Backbone as a ProteinNet text record, in pm:
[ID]
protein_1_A
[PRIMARY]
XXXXXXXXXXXXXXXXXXXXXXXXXXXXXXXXXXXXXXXXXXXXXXXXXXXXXXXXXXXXXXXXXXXXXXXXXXXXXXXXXXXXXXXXXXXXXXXXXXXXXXXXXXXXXXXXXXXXXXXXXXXXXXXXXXXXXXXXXXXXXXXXXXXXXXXXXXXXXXXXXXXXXXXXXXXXXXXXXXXXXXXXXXXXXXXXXXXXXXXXXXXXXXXXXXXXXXXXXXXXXXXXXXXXXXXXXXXXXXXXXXXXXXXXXXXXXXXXXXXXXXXXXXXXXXXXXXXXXXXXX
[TERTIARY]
-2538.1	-2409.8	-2400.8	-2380.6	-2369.1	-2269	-2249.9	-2139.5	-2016.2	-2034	-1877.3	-1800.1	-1894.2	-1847.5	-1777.9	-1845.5	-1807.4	-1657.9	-1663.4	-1577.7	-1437.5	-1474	-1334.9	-1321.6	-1420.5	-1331	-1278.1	-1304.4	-1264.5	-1123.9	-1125.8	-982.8	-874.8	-918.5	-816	-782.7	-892.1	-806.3	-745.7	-723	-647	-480.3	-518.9	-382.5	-336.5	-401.4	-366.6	-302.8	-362.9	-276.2	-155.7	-160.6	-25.1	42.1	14.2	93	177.8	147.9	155	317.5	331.3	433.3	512.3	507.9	578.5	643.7	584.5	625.4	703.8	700.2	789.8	929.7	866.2	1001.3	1121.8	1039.2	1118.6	1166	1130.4	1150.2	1285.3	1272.3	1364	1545.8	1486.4	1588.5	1652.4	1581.4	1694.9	1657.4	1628.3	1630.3	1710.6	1718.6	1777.8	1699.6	1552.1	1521.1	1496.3	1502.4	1491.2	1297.2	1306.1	1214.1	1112.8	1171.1	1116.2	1062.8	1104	1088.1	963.8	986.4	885.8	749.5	751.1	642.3	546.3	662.6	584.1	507.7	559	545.9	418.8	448.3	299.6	156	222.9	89.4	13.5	106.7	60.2	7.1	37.3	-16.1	-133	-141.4	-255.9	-423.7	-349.4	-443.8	-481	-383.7	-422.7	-523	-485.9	-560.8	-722.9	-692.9	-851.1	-926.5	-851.2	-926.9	-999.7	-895	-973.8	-1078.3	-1083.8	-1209.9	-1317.2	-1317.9	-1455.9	-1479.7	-1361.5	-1431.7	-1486.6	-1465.6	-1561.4	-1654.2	-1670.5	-1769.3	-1909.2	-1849.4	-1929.3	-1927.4	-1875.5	-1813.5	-1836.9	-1783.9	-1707.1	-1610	-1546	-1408.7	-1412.9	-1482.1	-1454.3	-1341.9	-1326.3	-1250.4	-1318.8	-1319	-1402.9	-1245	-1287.3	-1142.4	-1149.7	-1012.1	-980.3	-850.2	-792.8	-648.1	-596.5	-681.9	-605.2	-580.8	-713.2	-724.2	-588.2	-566.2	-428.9	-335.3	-341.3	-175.2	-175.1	-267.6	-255.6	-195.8	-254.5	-231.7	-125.9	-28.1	88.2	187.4	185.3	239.3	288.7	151.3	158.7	228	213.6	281.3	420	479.6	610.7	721.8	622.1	712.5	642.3	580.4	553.7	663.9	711.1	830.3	952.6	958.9	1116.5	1149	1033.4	1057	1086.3	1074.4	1097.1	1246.8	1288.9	1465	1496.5	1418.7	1463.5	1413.7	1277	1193.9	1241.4	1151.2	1086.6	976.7	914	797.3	683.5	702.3	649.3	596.2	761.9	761.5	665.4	713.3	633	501.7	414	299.6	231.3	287	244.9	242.7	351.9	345.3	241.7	254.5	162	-26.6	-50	-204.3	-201.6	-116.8	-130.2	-160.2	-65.1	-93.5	-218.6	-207	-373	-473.8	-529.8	-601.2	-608.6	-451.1	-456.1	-499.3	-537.5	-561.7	-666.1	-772.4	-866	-949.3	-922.3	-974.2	-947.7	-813.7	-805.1	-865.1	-906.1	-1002.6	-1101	-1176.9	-1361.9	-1286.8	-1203.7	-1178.2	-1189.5	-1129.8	-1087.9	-1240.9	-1353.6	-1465.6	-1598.9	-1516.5	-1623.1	-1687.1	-1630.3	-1655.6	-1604.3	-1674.5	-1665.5	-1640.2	-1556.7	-1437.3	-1484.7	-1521.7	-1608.8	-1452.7	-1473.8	-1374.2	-1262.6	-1358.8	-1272.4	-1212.5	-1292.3	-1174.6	-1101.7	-1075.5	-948.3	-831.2	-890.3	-814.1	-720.3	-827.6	-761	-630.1	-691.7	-586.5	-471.2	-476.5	-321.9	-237	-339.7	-254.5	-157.3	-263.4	-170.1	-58.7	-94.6	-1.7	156.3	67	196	318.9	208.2	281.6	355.3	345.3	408.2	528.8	480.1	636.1	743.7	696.4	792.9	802.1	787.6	821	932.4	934.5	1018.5	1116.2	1109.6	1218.3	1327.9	1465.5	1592.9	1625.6	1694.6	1692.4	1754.1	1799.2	1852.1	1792.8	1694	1596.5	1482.2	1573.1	1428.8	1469.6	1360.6	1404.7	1389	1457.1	1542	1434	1497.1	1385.5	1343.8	1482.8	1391.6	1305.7	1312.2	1205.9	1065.4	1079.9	975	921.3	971.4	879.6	846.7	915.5	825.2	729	751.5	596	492.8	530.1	427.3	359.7	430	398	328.8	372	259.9	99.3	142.5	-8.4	-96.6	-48.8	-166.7	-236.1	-90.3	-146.6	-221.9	-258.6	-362	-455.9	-444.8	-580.8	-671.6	-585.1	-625.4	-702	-618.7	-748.7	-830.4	-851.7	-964.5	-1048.2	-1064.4	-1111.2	-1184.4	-1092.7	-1188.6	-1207.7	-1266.7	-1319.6	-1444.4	-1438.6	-1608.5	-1699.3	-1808.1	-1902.1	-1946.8	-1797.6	-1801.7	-1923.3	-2010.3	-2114.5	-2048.6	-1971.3	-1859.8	-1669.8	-1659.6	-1532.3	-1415.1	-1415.7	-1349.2	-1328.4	-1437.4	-1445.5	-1347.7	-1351.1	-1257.6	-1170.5	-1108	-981	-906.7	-945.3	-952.3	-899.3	-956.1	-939.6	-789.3	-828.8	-673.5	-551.4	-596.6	-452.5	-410.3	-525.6	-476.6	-407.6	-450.1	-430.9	-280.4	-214.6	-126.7	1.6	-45.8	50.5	197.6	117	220.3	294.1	228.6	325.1	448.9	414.4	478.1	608.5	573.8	660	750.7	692.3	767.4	888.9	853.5	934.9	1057.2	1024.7	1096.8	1266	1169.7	1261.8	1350.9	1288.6	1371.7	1525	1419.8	1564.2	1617.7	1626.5	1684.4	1805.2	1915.2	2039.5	2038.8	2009	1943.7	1893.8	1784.1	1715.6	1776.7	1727.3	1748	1627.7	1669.7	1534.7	1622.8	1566.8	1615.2	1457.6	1495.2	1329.3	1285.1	1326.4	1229.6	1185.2	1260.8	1195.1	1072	1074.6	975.4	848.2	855.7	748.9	689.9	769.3	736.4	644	684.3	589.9	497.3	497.4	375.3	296.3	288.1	250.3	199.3	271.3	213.2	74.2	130.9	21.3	-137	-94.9	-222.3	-269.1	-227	-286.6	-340.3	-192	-226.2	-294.7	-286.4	-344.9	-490.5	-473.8	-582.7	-663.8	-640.6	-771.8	-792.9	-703	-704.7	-798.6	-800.5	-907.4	-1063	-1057.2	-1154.9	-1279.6	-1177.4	-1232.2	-1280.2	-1203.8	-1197.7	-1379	-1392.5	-1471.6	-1599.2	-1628.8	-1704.7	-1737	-1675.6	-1689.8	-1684	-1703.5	-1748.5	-1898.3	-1969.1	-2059	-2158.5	-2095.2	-2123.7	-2078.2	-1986.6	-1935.8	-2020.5	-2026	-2057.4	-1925.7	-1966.1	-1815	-1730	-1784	-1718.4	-1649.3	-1658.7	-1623.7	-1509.8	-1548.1	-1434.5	-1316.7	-1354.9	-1186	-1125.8	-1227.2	-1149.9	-1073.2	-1116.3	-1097.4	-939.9	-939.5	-781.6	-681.9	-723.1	-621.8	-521	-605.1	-496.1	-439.2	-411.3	-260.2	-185.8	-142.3	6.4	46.8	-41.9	-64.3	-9	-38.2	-52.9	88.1	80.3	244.7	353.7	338.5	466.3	472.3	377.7	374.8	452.8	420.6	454.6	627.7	602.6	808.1	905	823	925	924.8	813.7	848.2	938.1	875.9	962.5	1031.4	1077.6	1203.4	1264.6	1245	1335.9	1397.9	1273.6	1347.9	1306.4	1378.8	1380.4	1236.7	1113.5	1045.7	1067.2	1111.3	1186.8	1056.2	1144.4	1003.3	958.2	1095.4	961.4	905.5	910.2	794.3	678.3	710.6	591.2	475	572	511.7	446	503.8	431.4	326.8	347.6	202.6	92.2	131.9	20.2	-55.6	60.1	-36	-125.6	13.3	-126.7	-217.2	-222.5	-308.9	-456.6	-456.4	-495.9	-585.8	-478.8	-545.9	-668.4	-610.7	-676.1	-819.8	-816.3	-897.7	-1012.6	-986	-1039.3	-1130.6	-1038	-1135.8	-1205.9	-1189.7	-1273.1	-1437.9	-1389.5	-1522.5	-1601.4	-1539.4	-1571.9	-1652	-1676.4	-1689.3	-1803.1	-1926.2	-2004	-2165.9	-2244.6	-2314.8	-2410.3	-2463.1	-2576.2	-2703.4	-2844.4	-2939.3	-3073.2
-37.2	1.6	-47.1	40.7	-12.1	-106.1	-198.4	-272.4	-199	-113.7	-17.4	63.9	104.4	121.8	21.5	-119.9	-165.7	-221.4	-304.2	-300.7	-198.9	-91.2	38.4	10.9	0.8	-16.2	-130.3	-242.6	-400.8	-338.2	-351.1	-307	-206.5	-111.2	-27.4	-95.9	-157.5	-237.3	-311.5	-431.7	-551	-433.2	-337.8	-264.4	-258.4	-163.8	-117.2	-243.4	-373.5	-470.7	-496.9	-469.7	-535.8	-404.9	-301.7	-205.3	-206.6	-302	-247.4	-361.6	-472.9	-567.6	-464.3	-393.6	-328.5	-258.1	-189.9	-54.3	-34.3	-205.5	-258.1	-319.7	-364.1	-442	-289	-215.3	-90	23.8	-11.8	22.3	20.1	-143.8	-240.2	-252	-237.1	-264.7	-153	-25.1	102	234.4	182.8	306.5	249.1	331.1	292.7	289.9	270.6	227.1	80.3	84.5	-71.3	-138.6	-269	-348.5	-287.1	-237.2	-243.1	-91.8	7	157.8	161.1	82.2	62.8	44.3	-40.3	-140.6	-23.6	41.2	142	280.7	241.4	419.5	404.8	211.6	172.4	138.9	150.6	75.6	261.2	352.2	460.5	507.4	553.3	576.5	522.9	357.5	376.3	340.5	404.7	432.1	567.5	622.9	747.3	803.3	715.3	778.4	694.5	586.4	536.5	586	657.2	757.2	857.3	903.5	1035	989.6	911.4	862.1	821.3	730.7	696.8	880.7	961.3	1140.2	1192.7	1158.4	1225.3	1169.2	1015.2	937.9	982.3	926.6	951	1065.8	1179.6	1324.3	1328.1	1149.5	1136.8	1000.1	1024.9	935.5	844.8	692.1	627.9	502.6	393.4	272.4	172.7	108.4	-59.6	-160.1	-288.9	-362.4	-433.4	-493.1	-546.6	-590.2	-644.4	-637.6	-775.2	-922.5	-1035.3	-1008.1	-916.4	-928.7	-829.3	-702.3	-649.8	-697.2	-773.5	-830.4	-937.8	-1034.8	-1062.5	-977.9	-864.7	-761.9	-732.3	-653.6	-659.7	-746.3	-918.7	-1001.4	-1018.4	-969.6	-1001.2	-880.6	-772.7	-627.4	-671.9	-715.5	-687.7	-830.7	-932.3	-1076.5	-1025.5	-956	-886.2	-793.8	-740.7	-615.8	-662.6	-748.4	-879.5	-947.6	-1048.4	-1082.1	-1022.7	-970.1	-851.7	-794.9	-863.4	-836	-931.5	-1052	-1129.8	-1189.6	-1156.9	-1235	-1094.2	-1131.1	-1056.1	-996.7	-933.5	-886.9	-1008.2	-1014.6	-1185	-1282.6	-1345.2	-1431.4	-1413.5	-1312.9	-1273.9	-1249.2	-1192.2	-1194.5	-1333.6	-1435.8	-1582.4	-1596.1	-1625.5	-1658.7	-1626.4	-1505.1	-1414.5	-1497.6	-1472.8	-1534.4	-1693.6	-1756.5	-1886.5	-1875.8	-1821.6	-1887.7	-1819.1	-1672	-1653.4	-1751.1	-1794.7	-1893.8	-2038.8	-2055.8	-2200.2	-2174.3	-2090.2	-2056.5	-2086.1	-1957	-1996.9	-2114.8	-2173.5	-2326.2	-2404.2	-2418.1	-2494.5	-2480.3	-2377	-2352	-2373.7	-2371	-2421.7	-2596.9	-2660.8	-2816	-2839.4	-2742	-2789.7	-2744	-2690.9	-2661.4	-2720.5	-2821	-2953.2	-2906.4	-2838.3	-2839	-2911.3	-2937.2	-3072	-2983.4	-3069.4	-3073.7	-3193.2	-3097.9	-3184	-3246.5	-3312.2	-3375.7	-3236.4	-3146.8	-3008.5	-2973.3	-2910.8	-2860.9	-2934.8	-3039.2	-3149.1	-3157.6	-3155	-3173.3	-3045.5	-2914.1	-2783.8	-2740.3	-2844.7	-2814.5	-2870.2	-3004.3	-3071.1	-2979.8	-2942.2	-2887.6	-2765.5	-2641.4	-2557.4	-2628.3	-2678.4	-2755.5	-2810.4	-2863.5	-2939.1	-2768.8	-2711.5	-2578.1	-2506.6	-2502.7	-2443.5	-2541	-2646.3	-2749.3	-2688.6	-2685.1	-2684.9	-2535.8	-2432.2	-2353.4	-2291.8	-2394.6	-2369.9	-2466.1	-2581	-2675.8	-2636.7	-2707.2	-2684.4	-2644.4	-2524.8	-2559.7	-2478.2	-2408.2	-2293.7	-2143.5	-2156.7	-2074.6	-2018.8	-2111	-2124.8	-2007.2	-1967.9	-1800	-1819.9	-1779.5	-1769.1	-1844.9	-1917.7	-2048.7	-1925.4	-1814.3	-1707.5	-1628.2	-1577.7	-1495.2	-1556.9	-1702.2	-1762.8	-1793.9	-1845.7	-1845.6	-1714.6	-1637.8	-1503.3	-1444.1	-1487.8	-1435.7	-1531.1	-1693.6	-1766.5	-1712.4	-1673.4	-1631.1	-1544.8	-1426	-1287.8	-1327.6	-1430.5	-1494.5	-1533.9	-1648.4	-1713.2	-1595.9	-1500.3	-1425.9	-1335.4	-1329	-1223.4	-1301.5	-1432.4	-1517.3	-1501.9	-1516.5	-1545.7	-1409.9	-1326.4	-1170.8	-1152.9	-1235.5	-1202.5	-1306.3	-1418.8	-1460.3	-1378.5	-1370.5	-1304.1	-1138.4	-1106.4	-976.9	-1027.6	-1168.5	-1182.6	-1164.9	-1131.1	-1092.4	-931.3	-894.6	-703.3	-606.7	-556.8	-474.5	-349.6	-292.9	-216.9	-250.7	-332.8	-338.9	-250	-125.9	17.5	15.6	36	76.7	11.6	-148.9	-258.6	-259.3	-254	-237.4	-111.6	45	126.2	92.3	84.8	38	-58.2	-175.8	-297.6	-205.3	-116.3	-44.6	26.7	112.8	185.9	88.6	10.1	-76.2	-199.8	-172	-242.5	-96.8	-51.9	63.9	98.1	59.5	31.9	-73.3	-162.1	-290.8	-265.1	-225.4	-109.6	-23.4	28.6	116.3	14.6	-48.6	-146.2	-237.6	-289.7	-338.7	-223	-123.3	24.6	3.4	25.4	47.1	-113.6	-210.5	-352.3	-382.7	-271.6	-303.5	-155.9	-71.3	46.5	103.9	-30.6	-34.2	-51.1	-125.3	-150.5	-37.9	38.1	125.1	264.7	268.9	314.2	409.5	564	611.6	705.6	704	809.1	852.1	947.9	1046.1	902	908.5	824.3	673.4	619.4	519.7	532.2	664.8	720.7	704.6	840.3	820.2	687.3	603.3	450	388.1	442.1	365.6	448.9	591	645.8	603.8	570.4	552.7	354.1	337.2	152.9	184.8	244.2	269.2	334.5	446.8	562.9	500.6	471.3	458.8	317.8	234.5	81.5	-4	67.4	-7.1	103.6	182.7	260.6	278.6	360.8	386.4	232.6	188.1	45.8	-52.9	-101.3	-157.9	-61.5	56.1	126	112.5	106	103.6	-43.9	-155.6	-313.2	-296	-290.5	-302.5	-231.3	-126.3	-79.1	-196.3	-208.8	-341.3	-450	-458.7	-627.9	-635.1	-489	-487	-528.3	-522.2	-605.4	-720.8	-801.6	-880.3	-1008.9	-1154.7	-1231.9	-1277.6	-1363.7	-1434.6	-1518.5	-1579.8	-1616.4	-1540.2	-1445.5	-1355.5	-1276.2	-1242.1	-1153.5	-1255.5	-1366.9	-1493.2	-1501.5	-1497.4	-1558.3	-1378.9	-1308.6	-1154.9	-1152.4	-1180.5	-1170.9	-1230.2	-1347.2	-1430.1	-1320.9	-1215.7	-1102.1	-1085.7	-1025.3	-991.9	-1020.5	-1168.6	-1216.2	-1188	-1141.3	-1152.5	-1013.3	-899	-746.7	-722.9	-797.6	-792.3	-821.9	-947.8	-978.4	-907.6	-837.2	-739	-604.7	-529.5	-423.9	-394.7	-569.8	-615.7	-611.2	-652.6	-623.1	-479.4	-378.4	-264.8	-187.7	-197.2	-111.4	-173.1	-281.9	-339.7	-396.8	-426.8	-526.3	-651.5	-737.3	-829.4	-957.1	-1030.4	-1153.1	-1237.6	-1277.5	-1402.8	-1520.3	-1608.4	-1730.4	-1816.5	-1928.1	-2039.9	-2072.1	-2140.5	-2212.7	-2094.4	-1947	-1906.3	-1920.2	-1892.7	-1873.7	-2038	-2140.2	-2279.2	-2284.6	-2207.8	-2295.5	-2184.2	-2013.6	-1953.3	-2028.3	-2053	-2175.7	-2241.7	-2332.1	-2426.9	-2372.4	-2294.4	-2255.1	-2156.8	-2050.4	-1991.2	-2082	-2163	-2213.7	-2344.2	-2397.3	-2496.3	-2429.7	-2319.2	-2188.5	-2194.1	-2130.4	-2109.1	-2200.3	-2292.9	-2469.9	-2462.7	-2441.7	-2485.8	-2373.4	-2235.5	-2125.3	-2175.8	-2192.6	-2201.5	-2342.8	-2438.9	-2535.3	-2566.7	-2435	-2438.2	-2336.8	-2322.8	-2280.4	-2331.9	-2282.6	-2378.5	-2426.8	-2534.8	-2615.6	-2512.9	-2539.8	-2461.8	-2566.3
1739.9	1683.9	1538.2	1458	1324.5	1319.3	1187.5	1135.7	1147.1	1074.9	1032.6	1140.4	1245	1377.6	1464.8	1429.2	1525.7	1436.4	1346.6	1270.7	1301	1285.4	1347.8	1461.7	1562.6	1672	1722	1655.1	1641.6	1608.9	1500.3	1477.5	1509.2	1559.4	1680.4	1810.6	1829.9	1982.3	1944.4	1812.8	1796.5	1782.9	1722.9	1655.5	1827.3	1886.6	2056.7	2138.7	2071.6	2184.3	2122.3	1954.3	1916.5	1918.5	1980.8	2009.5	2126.9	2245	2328.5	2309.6	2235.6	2198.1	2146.7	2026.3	1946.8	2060.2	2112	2212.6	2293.9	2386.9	2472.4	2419.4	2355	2256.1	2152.4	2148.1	2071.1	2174	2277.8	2426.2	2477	2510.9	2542.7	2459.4	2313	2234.4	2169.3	2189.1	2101	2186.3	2314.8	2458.2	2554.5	2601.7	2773.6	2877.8	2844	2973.2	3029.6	3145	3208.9	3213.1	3218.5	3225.5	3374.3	3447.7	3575.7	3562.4	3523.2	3470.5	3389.1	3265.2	3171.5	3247.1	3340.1	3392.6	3458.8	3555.6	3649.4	3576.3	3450.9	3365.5	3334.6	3292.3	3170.9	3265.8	3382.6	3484.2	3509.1	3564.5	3579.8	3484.7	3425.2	3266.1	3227.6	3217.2	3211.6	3321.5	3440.3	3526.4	3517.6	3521.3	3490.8	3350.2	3224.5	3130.6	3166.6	3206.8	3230.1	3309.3	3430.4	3562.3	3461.9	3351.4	3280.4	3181	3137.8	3047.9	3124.7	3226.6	3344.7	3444.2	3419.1	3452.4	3380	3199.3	3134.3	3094.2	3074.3	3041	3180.8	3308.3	3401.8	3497.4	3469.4	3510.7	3696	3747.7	3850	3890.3	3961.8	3946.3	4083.1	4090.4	4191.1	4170.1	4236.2	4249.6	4247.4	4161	4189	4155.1	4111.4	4110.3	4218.5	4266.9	4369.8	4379.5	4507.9	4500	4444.6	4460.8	4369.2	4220	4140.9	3988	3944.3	4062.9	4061.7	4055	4122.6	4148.9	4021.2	3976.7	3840.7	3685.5	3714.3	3644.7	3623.2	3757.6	3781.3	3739.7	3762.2	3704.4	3579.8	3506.6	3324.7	3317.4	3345.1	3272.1	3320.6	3451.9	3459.5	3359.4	3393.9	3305	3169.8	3098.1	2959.6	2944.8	3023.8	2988.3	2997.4	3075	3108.8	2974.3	2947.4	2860.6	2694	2743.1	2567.8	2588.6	2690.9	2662.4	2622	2579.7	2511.2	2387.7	2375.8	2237.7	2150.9	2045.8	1948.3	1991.2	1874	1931.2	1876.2	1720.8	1708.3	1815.1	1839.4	1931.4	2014.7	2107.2	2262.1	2225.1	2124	2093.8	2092.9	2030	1998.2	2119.7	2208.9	2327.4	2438.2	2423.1	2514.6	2487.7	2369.1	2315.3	2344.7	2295.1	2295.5	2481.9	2558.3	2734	2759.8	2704.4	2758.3	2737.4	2603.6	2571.2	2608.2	2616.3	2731.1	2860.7	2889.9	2989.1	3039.9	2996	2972.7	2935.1	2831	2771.2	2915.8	2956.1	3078	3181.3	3188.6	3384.8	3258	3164.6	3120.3	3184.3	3101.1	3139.3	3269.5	3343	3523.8	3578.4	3502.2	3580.8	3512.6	3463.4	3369.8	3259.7	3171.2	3002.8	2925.8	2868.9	2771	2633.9	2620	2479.2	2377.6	2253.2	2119.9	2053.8	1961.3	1840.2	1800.3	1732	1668.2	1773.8	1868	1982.6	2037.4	2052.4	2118.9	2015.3	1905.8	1789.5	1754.7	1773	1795.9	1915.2	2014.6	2086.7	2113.3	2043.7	2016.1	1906.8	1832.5	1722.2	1755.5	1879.1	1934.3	1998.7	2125.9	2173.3	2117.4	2020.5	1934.2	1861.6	1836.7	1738.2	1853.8	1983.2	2114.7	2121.5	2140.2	2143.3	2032.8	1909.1	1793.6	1824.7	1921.6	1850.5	1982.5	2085.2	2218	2202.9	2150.6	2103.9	2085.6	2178.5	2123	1959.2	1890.7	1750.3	1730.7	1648.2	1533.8	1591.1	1556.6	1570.1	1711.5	1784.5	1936.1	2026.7	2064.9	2135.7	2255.8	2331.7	2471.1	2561.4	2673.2	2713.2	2824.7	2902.5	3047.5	2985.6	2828.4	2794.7	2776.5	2714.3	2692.3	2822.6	2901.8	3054.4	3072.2	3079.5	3141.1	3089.9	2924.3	2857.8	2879.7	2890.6	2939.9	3067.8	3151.1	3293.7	3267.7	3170.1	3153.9	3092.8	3013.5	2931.8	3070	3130.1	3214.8	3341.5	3386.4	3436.8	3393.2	3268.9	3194.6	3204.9	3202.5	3153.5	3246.9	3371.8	3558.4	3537.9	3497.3	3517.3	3416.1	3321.3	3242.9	3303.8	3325.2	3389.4	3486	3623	3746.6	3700.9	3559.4	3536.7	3440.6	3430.6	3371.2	3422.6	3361.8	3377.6	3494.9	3471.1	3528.5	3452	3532.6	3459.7	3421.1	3420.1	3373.7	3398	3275.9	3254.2	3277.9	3218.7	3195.4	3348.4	3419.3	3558	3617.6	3626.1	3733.3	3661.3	3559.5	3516.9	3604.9	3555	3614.3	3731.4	3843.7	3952.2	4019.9	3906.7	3918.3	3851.4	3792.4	3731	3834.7	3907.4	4012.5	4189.2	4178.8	4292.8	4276.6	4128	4082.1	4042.5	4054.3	4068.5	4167.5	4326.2	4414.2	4368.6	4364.4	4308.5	4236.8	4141.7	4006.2	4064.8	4194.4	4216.5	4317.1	4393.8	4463.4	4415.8	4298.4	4212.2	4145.2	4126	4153.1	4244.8	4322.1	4491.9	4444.9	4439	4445.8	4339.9	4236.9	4118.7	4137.5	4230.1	4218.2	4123.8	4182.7	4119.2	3991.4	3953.6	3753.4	3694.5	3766.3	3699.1	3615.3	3477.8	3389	3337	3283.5	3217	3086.5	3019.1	2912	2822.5	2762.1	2721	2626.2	2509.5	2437.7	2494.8	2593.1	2661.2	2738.9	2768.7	2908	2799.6	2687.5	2615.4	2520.6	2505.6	2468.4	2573.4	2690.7	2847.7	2844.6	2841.5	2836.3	2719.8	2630.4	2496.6	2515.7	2576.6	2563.7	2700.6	2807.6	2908.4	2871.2	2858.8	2791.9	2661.6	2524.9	2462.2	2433.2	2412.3	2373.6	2501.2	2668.9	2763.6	2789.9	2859.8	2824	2758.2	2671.7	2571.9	2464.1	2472	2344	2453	2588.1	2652.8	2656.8	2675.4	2641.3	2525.1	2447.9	2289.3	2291	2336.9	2350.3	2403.5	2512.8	2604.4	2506.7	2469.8	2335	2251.7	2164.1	2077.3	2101.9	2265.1	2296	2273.2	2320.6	2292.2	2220.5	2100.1	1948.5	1895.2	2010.7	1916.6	2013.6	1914.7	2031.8	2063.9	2171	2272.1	2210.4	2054	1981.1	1886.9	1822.7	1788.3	1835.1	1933.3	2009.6	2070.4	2100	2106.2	1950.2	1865.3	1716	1658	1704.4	1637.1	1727.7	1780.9	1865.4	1847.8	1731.8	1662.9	1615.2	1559.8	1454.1	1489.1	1669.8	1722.2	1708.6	1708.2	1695.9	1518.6	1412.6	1296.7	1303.5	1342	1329.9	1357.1	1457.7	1569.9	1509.8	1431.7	1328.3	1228	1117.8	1067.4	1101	1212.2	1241.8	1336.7	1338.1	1406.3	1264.7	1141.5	1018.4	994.7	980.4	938	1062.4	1195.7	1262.7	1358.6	1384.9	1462.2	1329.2	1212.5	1115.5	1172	1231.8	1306.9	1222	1187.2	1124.8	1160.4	1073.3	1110.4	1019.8	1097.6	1093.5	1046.5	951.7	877.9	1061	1100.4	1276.4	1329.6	1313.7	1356.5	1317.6	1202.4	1079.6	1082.7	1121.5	1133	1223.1	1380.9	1500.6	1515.1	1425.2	1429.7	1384.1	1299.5	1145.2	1280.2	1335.8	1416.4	1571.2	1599.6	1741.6	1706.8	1608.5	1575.4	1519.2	1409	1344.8	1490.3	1586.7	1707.5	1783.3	1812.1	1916.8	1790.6	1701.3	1620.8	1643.1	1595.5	1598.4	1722.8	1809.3	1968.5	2032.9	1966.5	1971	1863.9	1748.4	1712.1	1747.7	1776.5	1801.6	1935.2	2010.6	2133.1	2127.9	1971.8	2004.3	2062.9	2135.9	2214.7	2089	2134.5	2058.3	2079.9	2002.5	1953.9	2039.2
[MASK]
+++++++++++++++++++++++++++++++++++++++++++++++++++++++++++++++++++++++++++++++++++++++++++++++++++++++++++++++++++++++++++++++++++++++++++++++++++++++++++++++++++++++++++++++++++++++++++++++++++++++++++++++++++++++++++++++++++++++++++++++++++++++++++++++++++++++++++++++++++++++++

């Protein structure tokens, strides 16, 4: 794969994940549809567009996956769509990366990886930048949204996790989208009374599902190809970067100095204990 290829598609998936923040959050805040609507639109959607890419990639359509990495799945999309009735898109982006990555880092610790100087150091610093940025204050964004995006992070982490080392990614995703679907609709039936749809919400869910979950893991899974494992943790820093960007032009939502501070630090911690965590020679 050339540089410049991979390069493009590096950067369409970082855009596709900080799309999928924008989408929900512009969803949430100038449609009428509900959190629980969104969830089921965005899970179908993008099972459905991934069924159609593993039909033309492999011109036939089976199921791999399984039902725990589903129901992980499920978790993060629905406390990801909850919480965006209350963050930013900012916010919930930081949030979202920072728990994935604690995440992760924490099951290498809980399965005896050893943590150098930089990375310990990296990770007080996130740490510390998560405190300051959930702290009682002026500025501190809603403590049920912030749990629920914490909740959506670790449960992403839990499924990236149990999808390492998949000899086709596309495929078991595929699969957990389709097998998290009921879920999707179940949660449906539960909030019946709540539930809300109006057109441009629908197409915001179709649009975070199909493109930013769908084809944006698609493309992801492509350019892991090329990237090494260090690489592809430090290349994901951009999201919460892209995300606050694209929350000023199209939500016009205020980023606050303590955002801007506790990004500095957990971006900058995460960073630290990503590269710091490359193996010896």
């Amino acid at each position: 794969m050339s540089r410049t290829r991979l390069f493009f598609l590096t950067l369409l998936a970082m855009i596709a994940f900080a799309g999928n923040s924008l989408l929900c959050r512009l969803a949430l805040k100038h449609t009428g549809i509900d959190p629980a609507s969104f969830t089921n639109i965005r899970i179908i959607s993008g099972a459905l567009a991934l069924g159609l890419i593993i039909r033309m990639r492999d011109g036939a359509l089976s199921v791999a996956g399984n039902w725990p990495s589903a129901l992980a799945l499920f978790i993060y999309a629905a406390s990801f769509s909850y919480a965006y009735l209350y963050l930013s898109a900012a916010t919930g982006a930081l949030l979202l990366f920072g728990a994935v990555q604690a995440t992760m880092i924490g099951y290498g610790l809980w399965t005896g990886e050893y943590l150098s100087m930089r990375q310990s150091a990296g990770l007080i610093c996130a740490f510390s930048g998560l405190a300051l940025l959930v702290l009682p204050g002026l500025s501190t964004p809603s403590l049920p949204g912030s749990l629920l995006m914490l909740s959506a992070g670790v449960s992403w982490g839990i499924y990236s996790l149990r999808g390492r080392g998949a000899e086709d990614p596309t495929h078991v995703t595929a699969g957990n989208f389709l097998r998290a679907a009921p879920m999707a609709v179940a949660l449906i039936v539960v909030t019946l009374t709540s539930s809300s749809l109006d057109r441009p919400g629908i197409w915001y869910a179709v649009a975070s599902g199909a493109l930013a979950s769908g084809v944006g893991y698609a493309i992801w899974y492509a350019a892991l190809r090329g990237l090494t494992a260090t690489t592809a943790a430090s290349v994901q820093l951009s999201v919460p970067i892209l995300t606050a960007a694209g929350d000023i032009v199209f939500l016009d939502e205020a980023i606050t100095l303590n955002l801007l501070t506790a990004s500095a630090a957990i971006l900058g911690g995460i960073a630290l204990a990503i590269i710091g965590k490359q193996p010896t020679q």
